Short mmCIF file of C-alpha atoms in Angstrom, two decimals:
data_model
loop_
_atom_site.label_atom_id
_atom_site.label_comp_id
_atom_site.label_asym_id
_atom_site.label_seq_id
_atom_site.Cartn_x
_atom_site.Cartn_y
_atom_site.Cartn_z
CA MET A 1223 45.86 90.51 176.20
CA LYS A 1224 48.63 91.72 173.95
CA ASN A 1225 50.99 94.46 175.09
CA ILE A 1226 51.78 96.83 172.22
CA ILE A 1227 54.16 99.82 172.19
CA ILE A 1228 53.53 102.57 169.60
CA THR A 1229 55.87 105.48 168.93
CA GLY A 1230 54.88 108.68 167.16
CA SER A 1231 51.69 108.80 169.18
CA ARG A 1232 50.41 112.04 167.64
CA GLY A 1233 50.97 110.99 164.04
CA LEU A 1234 48.16 110.05 161.70
CA LEU A 1235 48.90 106.33 161.44
CA ALA A 1236 49.62 105.96 165.16
CA THR A 1237 46.40 107.78 166.06
CA GLU A 1238 44.25 105.62 163.81
CA LEU A 1239 46.04 102.43 164.84
CA THR A 1240 45.49 103.31 168.50
CA ARG A 1241 41.80 103.94 167.91
CA ARG A 1242 41.39 100.64 166.10
CA LEU A 1243 43.27 98.55 168.65
CA LEU A 1244 41.37 100.08 171.58
CA ALA A 1245 38.09 99.36 169.78
CA ASP A 1246 39.13 95.73 169.29
CA GLY A 1247 39.61 95.49 173.05
CA ASP A 1248 42.35 92.85 173.20
CA CYS A 1249 45.44 95.05 173.73
CA ASN A 1250 47.15 97.11 176.36
CA LEU A 1251 48.71 100.05 174.54
CA TYR A 1252 51.80 101.99 175.60
CA LEU A 1253 52.09 105.21 173.60
CA VAL A 1254 55.57 106.73 173.57
CA SER A 1255 55.40 110.51 173.61
CA ARG A 1256 57.57 113.49 174.53
CA SER A 1257 54.48 114.96 176.26
CA PRO A 1258 52.57 111.99 177.69
CA GLN A 1259 50.57 114.30 179.94
CA ASP A 1260 48.85 115.72 176.83
CA ILE A 1261 47.41 112.37 175.73
CA GLN A 1262 43.81 111.70 176.71
CA PRO A 1263 43.64 108.85 179.25
CA ALA A 1264 41.70 105.72 178.34
CA ASP A 1265 41.24 102.16 179.55
CA HIS A 1266 44.07 99.88 178.40
CA LEU A 1267 46.14 102.89 177.30
CA GLN A 1268 49.17 104.38 179.02
CA ALA A 1269 51.14 107.34 177.67
CA ILE A 1270 54.81 107.18 178.57
CA GLU A 1271 58.22 108.63 177.74
CA LEU A 1272 60.65 106.27 176.06
CA ASP A 1273 63.03 105.90 179.00
CA GLN A 1274 60.18 104.79 181.28
CA LEU A 1275 60.20 101.45 179.48
CA VAL A 1276 63.55 100.67 181.10
CA ASN A 1277 63.50 102.91 184.19
CA ASP A 1278 60.05 101.92 185.45
CA LYS A 1279 60.33 98.43 186.94
CA ALA A 1280 56.70 97.50 186.26
CA LEU A 1281 56.99 98.47 182.60
CA ARG A 1282 60.44 96.91 182.20
CA ASN A 1283 59.24 93.54 183.48
CA LEU A 1284 56.30 93.26 181.10
CA SER A 1285 56.37 90.99 178.06
CA TYR A 1286 55.61 92.97 174.89
CA ASP A 1287 54.16 91.48 171.74
CA ALA A 1288 55.20 94.29 169.40
CA LEU A 1289 56.69 97.73 169.07
CA VAL A 1290 55.30 99.71 166.12
CA HIS A 1291 57.68 102.53 165.25
CA THR A 1292 55.80 105.26 163.38
CA ALA A 1293 57.68 108.29 164.74
CA PHE A 1294 59.44 110.19 161.96
CA ALA A 1295 59.66 113.81 160.86
CA ARG A 1296 57.37 114.76 157.98
CA SER A 1297 60.07 116.97 156.62
CA PHE A 1298 62.83 117.29 154.03
CA ASP A 1299 64.97 119.25 156.48
CA GLY A 1300 68.23 117.49 157.26
CA GLU A 1301 68.27 118.48 160.93
CA ASP A 1302 64.74 117.19 161.51
CA LEU A 1303 65.51 113.91 159.76
CA LYS A 1304 68.70 113.41 161.77
CA LYS A 1305 66.69 113.86 164.98
CA SER A 1306 64.30 111.18 163.74
CA LEU A 1307 67.17 108.77 163.11
CA ASP A 1308 68.71 109.58 166.50
CA PHE A 1309 65.37 108.78 168.13
CA LEU A 1310 65.15 105.51 166.21
CA SER A 1311 68.59 104.62 167.56
CA ASP A 1312 67.31 105.23 171.09
CA VAL A 1313 64.19 103.16 170.40
CA LEU A 1314 66.29 100.23 169.15
CA THR A 1315 68.48 100.42 172.25
CA VAL A 1316 65.40 100.26 174.47
CA ALA A 1317 63.81 97.50 172.39
CA LYS A 1318 66.79 95.20 172.94
CA ARG A 1319 66.50 95.66 176.71
CA LEU A 1320 62.86 94.57 176.77
CA GLU A 1321 61.18 91.19 176.49
CA LEU A 1322 59.89 92.06 173.02
CA LYS A 1323 58.63 89.64 170.38
CA SER A 1324 58.46 91.86 167.31
CA PHE A 1325 59.42 95.25 165.88
CA ILE A 1326 57.64 97.01 162.99
CA ASN A 1327 59.37 99.98 161.37
CA ILE A 1328 57.15 102.15 159.16
CA SER A 1329 59.18 103.05 156.09
CA SER A 1330 58.03 104.55 152.78
CA GLN A 1331 57.50 103.63 149.14
CA GLY A 1332 59.75 106.63 148.48
CA VAL A 1333 62.80 104.43 149.02
CA TYR A 1334 62.24 103.05 145.50
CA GLY A 1335 62.39 106.49 143.91
CA THR A 1336 59.89 107.61 141.29
CA LYS A 1337 61.58 106.89 137.95
CA HIS A 1338 59.86 103.63 137.04
CA ASP A 1339 58.10 102.40 133.93
CA GLN A 1340 54.31 102.59 134.30
CA SER A 1341 54.00 98.86 133.56
CA VAL A 1342 56.40 97.84 136.33
CA SER A 1343 55.38 97.19 139.94
CA CYS A 1344 58.10 97.55 142.56
CA ASP A 1345 58.39 94.46 144.72
CA GLU A 1346 60.55 94.02 147.78
CA THR A 1347 63.56 92.98 145.65
CA THR A 1348 63.53 96.15 143.52
CA ASN A 1349 66.72 98.19 143.86
CA LEU A 1350 66.34 101.22 146.09
CA SER A 1351 66.82 104.65 144.55
CA PRO A 1352 65.57 107.31 146.99
CA SER A 1353 65.57 110.73 145.39
CA ASP A 1354 65.03 113.16 148.28
CA ASN A 1355 66.24 113.66 151.84
CA TYR A 1356 63.12 112.16 153.41
CA SER A 1357 63.30 108.96 151.34
CA ILE A 1358 67.05 108.63 151.90
CA ALA A 1359 66.48 108.89 155.66
CA LYS A 1360 63.72 106.27 155.47
CA ALA A 1361 66.04 103.93 153.58
CA PHE A 1362 68.70 104.44 156.24
CA SER A 1363 66.11 103.72 158.96
CA GLU A 1364 65.66 100.27 157.42
CA VAL A 1365 69.41 99.68 157.56
CA MET A 1366 69.42 100.73 161.22
CA VAL A 1367 66.60 98.34 162.12
CA ASN A 1368 68.08 95.39 160.24
CA SER A 1369 71.59 95.87 161.64
CA GLY A 1370 70.45 96.91 165.11
CA LEU A 1371 68.26 93.85 165.64
CA ALA A 1372 70.25 91.35 163.56
CA ASN A 1373 71.72 89.51 166.54
CA SER A 1374 68.62 89.69 168.71
CA ASN A 1375 65.67 87.34 169.04
CA ILE A 1376 63.29 90.12 168.05
CA ASN A 1377 61.20 89.45 164.95
CA HIS A 1378 61.51 92.60 162.85
CA THR A 1379 60.40 94.06 159.54
CA ASN A 1380 60.15 97.31 157.57
CA ILE A 1381 56.86 98.40 155.98
CA ARG A 1382 57.28 100.37 152.76
CA LEU A 1383 54.03 102.26 152.91
CA ALA A 1384 52.18 103.87 150.01
CA SER A 1385 51.01 107.48 150.39
CA ILE A 1386 48.21 107.64 152.95
CA LEU A 1387 44.88 109.19 152.02
CA SER A 1388 43.00 110.88 154.86
CA HIS A 1389 41.03 114.07 155.33
CA LYS A 1390 43.68 115.01 157.89
CA GLU A 1391 46.40 115.08 155.22
CA SER A 1392 45.40 118.48 153.88
CA LYS A 1393 48.69 119.07 152.03
CA ARG A 1394 48.41 115.96 149.85
CA PHE A 1395 47.65 116.91 146.27
CA VAL A 1396 44.54 114.70 146.19
CA ASN A 1397 43.14 116.62 149.15
CA ILE A 1398 43.98 119.88 147.40
CA LEU A 1399 42.13 118.79 144.24
CA VAL A 1400 39.10 117.80 146.31
CA ASP A 1401 39.19 121.14 148.14
CA GLN A 1402 39.25 122.99 144.82
CA ALA A 1403 36.25 121.01 143.60
CA LYS A 1404 34.32 121.50 146.86
CA HIS A 1405 34.72 125.25 146.39
CA GLN A 1406 33.64 124.93 142.74
CA ARG A 1407 37.02 126.07 141.44
CA ASP A 1408 38.72 124.74 138.33
CA ILE A 1409 41.25 121.97 138.87
CA ASN A 1410 44.75 122.82 137.69
CA ILE A 1411 47.27 120.02 137.20
CA SER A 1412 50.79 119.91 135.81
CA GLY A 1413 51.26 117.17 133.26
CA GLY A 1414 48.92 114.35 134.14
CA ASN A 1415 50.81 111.22 133.16
CA GLN A 1416 52.59 110.89 136.51
CA HIS A 1417 51.44 107.79 138.40
CA PHE A 1418 50.99 107.49 142.18
CA SER A 1419 50.20 104.75 144.69
CA PHE A 1420 47.92 105.39 147.66
CA ILE A 1421 46.35 103.60 150.60
CA ASP A 1422 43.39 104.71 152.67
CA ILE A 1423 44.23 105.41 156.31
CA ASP A 1424 41.60 102.89 157.41
CA ASP A 1425 43.23 100.20 155.26
CA ALA A 1426 46.71 101.09 156.52
CA SER A 1427 45.73 100.83 160.19
CA GLN A 1428 43.77 97.63 159.58
CA ALA A 1429 46.75 96.08 157.80
CA ILE A 1430 49.09 96.78 160.73
CA THR A 1431 46.44 95.40 163.07
CA ALA A 1432 46.37 92.22 160.97
CA MET A 1433 50.15 91.92 161.33
CA LEU A 1434 49.86 92.04 165.09
CA ASN A 1435 47.98 88.75 164.99
CA TYR A 1436 51.16 87.10 163.69
CA CYS A 1437 53.82 88.32 166.10
CA ASP A 1438 54.97 84.72 166.63
CA LYS A 1439 55.43 84.11 162.90
CA LYS A 1440 58.81 84.72 161.27
CA TRP A 1441 58.43 87.84 159.13
CA GLU A 1442 60.20 88.85 155.96
CA PRO A 1443 62.65 91.74 156.45
CA VAL A 1444 60.52 94.07 154.31
CA TYR A 1445 56.93 94.32 153.07
CA ASN A 1446 55.27 96.69 150.63
CA LEU A 1447 51.90 97.96 151.84
CA GLY A 1448 49.36 99.61 149.54
CA THR A 1449 46.52 98.66 147.22
CA GLY A 1450 48.74 97.24 144.48
CA LEU A 1451 47.38 99.85 142.06
CA SER A 1452 48.61 103.15 140.70
CA HIS A 1453 46.66 106.05 139.22
CA SER A 1454 47.70 108.85 136.90
CA LEU A 1455 47.33 112.45 137.97
CA HIS A 1456 44.93 113.06 135.08
CA GLU A 1457 42.85 110.03 136.09
CA ILE A 1458 42.64 111.33 139.65
CA ALA A 1459 41.61 114.81 138.50
CA ILE A 1460 38.84 113.34 136.33
CA MET A 1461 37.69 111.19 139.25
CA VAL A 1462 37.46 114.25 141.52
CA ALA A 1463 35.52 116.22 138.90
CA ASP A 1464 33.15 113.30 138.26
CA ILE A 1465 32.36 112.87 141.97
CA ALA A 1466 31.81 116.63 142.32
CA LYS A 1467 29.28 116.52 139.48
CA ARG A 1468 27.58 113.26 140.48
CA GLU A 1469 27.24 113.96 144.20
CA TYR A 1470 27.01 117.75 144.33
CA GLY A 1471 26.07 118.96 140.85
CA TYR A 1472 29.27 120.95 140.43
CA GLU A 1473 30.73 121.45 136.96
CA ILE A 1474 34.50 121.41 137.34
CA ASN A 1475 36.91 122.16 134.51
CA ILE A 1476 40.35 120.54 134.40
CA ASN A 1477 43.24 122.66 133.17
CA VAL A 1478 46.41 120.79 132.21
CA LEU A 1479 49.72 122.65 132.34
CA PRO A 1480 52.90 121.32 130.70
CA THR A 1481 55.62 119.73 132.84
CA SER A 1482 58.68 117.55 132.46
CA ASN A 1483 57.82 115.59 135.62
CA ASP A 1484 57.44 111.91 134.72
CA SER A 1485 57.38 110.33 138.18
CA ASN A 1486 55.85 106.87 138.51
CA ILE A 1487 55.49 104.48 141.45
CA LYS A 1488 53.45 101.29 141.80
CA LEU A 1489 53.80 98.72 144.58
CA ASN A 1490 53.48 94.96 144.37
CA VAL A 1491 51.83 93.99 147.68
CA THR A 1492 51.50 90.23 147.10
CA ARG A 1493 53.95 89.34 149.88
CA PHE A 1494 52.02 91.25 152.55
CA SER A 1495 48.62 90.01 151.37
CA THR A 1496 49.82 86.40 151.35
CA ASP A 1497 51.60 86.41 154.71
CA PHE A 1498 48.89 88.26 156.65
CA PHE A 1499 45.72 87.30 154.75
CA TRP A 1500 44.93 90.95 154.20
CA HIS A 1501 43.39 92.84 151.29
CA PRO A 1502 42.49 96.54 150.99
CA GLN A 1503 38.84 97.46 151.36
CA PHE A 1504 38.91 100.98 149.90
CA SER A 1505 39.36 101.85 146.25
CA LEU A 1506 40.83 105.23 145.34
CA GLU A 1507 37.36 106.41 144.34
CA SER A 1508 35.85 105.45 147.71
CA SER A 1509 38.71 107.23 149.49
CA VAL A 1510 38.14 110.37 147.42
CA GLU A 1511 34.43 110.21 148.22
CA LYS A 1512 35.37 110.17 151.91
CA LEU A 1513 37.50 113.28 151.38
CA PHE A 1514 34.51 115.11 149.95
CA LYS A 1515 32.49 114.33 153.09
CA ASN A 1516 35.06 115.74 155.53
#
């Protein structure tokens, strides 16, 4: 059985990845948490603090197939982001002391910025242009991983992840639009020509699971992960209204307010799909339908 370490145990991606890997039944999972006592026990799952990996002899002497680093503040606050980078530094220090095959750092599509032509897909060679504190910190996390593990034998990569869609992400604007429609309220959007890239949480966790089957393969230093598509805000609003009418009989009006926001982001995911034989299963419409049901 594989031995997998996951940080950020309470986060959305870590939670879904844990559920999926336990269901597959071929992994022992070690969830790194500041409060391991609060994690529900399960077969093949052990909640631990980070320093136990080196201070506990039994854990230190294990051979680990992968460490998936998902822990990161969902914040634009500089202090919170610095704490996340400090923790990553600690994780890298521990990783180099273990018998570890591979290291996956979850980064963000935000490192590319949002000022791109609608016809252009960002691939892994696109220049980085992060435009907010969170994205800048994510870009720096990639530098830390690449430099920190450069002289090690640990296979490592950074995953530039599209925005995750899940009913648990209540603050995402897609969730807000769905909530407005479910309560039969008009949908209000600013602009409408802005384009966004998403990935369903089930696809995201399945993609990382697929990667874990190739821990012995030499990885590229960075992969984009998403559907390879982008959708305009106006297109998304129409989709939400159409589903509300088709499935629930609600008539939803869409009100468009003027804005100067022209953000656009679209990911080219060919490299990931080719290297790991993975393709997304959920369209944006099917993900939105799931949001209506939760």
